[in-house]
Amino acid sequence: MVIARGFLGKFGIKKGATWGTAVDCNVAGQGIQLLNETLSSASNLLQDESLTGTADQEPGLTSSKTVTGTIEMNMQYSSPVITTLLAMAMGRADTPLAPLGHKGGKPYPYYMDLRLGDNVEGYFVTMAIDKTQDGSTIHEYDSIKVNGFTLTGASGDFVKISFDLIARKLSNSGTTTSSLTSATNATPKKFVRFEDFQFRSRAQSEAALNATNQFYPTSFTITLNNSLVGDLTSLNAPYVDEPIRDAARDITGSFEIPKYESTTIEDQFLAGTVTKMDLRARSTDQINAAGQGAYYYSFEMFMPSVQISDAQRPVSGFSKIPAPFSFTAKKVVGSAPDGMDGNGNLAIRTNEEARGSITESLRIETMSTRQANPLA
């Protein structure tokens, strides 16, 4: 066996069908290039406390086993693996729709909604990792549940996404995936950059968001936590049952703004004003010249009910006073606010409203070349 090193790592991830049964990840388009992987296996060691006639104890036995951790990658507009993991974290995906009236050759642009689902049962993946590429060992997690994700961006860098995972079992022999030679990465890789994003916020009761409502951070973080728990019952012992929701979903975020030059967000925080917010990334790459204009890769997050939880304006010596703030996203009580009530027009790139009517805490709308429902 060769010495395992990170740069040799190859990863395959594919949607599973039955909890506890691995699927073969050696499939074209199911490869993914990760930045890091931190899944960790732990066993509950049962100590034999029987009196042995000495101060030492005799060996015990291992019992229940748990596997948790994260994987992180550069965010992409059109990766099938990232889209599947993101859809599983959200809980619901609509089948992608081709925009009306488009013309020209392939690839065609497709629009897709990722929505929040109350129940995420039945959605999990198998992940296989070849850490040496010498064919000696495949590390395989037969079933992995996506507990949530964290999207981060900073000026001058790729946007990154990490997924919080709960796995059932790790195997390094007798694996369903015996090789990852066919697990190619989907191409072209269309990365999401920080500079692709536009950030907007205003009071929920006011008119639709527009260019005058922009704010300008140097970094951001958005986190979704599904509060999933995997029970250790006799059904799958010594491994966990498929994790299910055990508490309320939590969606939080923060922005680092380098200059305190407006009191708008501070005023909203002090007054307890409910706001609405969107984060809209659109690439400079055109998917296809369409009948009513060009279509571009896009990734847009809409939050119709946002409460600012912290808005600091710290003074530290001679330097600029920054204006960071944190928030939590909630569902709307009543009808969707203006701008998120379904008046968006996909045919117009400069259209600044959501296509769907949004009352849940978070909705993601994308434009890419993906045609399949990632949860089907």
GROMACS .gro file of N, CA and C in nm, residues 90-91 116-121 226 245 249:
model
   33
   90MET      N    1  -3.210   2.067   0.215
   90MET     CA    2  -3.332   2.148   0.208
   90MET      C    3  -3.456   2.062   0.229
   91GLY      N    4  -3.459   1.943   0.168
   91GLY     CA    5  -3.571   1.852   0.189
   91GLY      C    6  -3.667   1.839   0.073
  116LEU      N    7  -3.766   2.405   0.132
  116LEU     CA    8  -3.756   2.340   0.263
  116LEU      C    9  -3.868   2.237   0.277
  117GLY      N   10  -3.831   2.120   0.327
  117GLY     CA   11  -3.928   2.015   0.355
  117GLY      C   12  -3.931   1.987   0.504
  118ASP      N   13  -4.050   1.964   0.558
  118ASP     CA   14  -4.059   1.934   0.701
  118ASP      C   15  -3.997   1.799   0.733
  119ASN      N   16  -4.012   1.703   0.643
  119ASN     CA   17  -3.956   1.570   0.664
  119ASN      C   18  -3.850   1.541   0.559
  120VAL      N   19  -3.738   1.487   0.603
  120VAL     CA   20  -3.630   1.455   0.510
  120VAL      C   21  -3.600   1.305   0.509
  121GLU      N   22  -3.696   1.224   0.556
  121GLU     CA   23  -3.677   1.080   0.556
  121GLU      C   24  -3.665   1.027   0.414
  226ASN      N   25  -3.060   2.106   1.037
  226ASN     CA   26  -3.187   2.034   1.040
  226ASN      C   27  -3.217   1.967   1.173
  245ARG      N   28  -3.566   1.436   1.208
  245ARG     CA   29  -3.570   1.565   1.276
  245ARG      C   30  -3.616   1.548   1.421
  249ARG      N   31  -3.591   2.332   1.277
  249ARG     CA   32  -3.486   2.369   1.184
  249ARG      C   33  -3.434   2.508   1.221
   0.00000   0.00000   0.00000
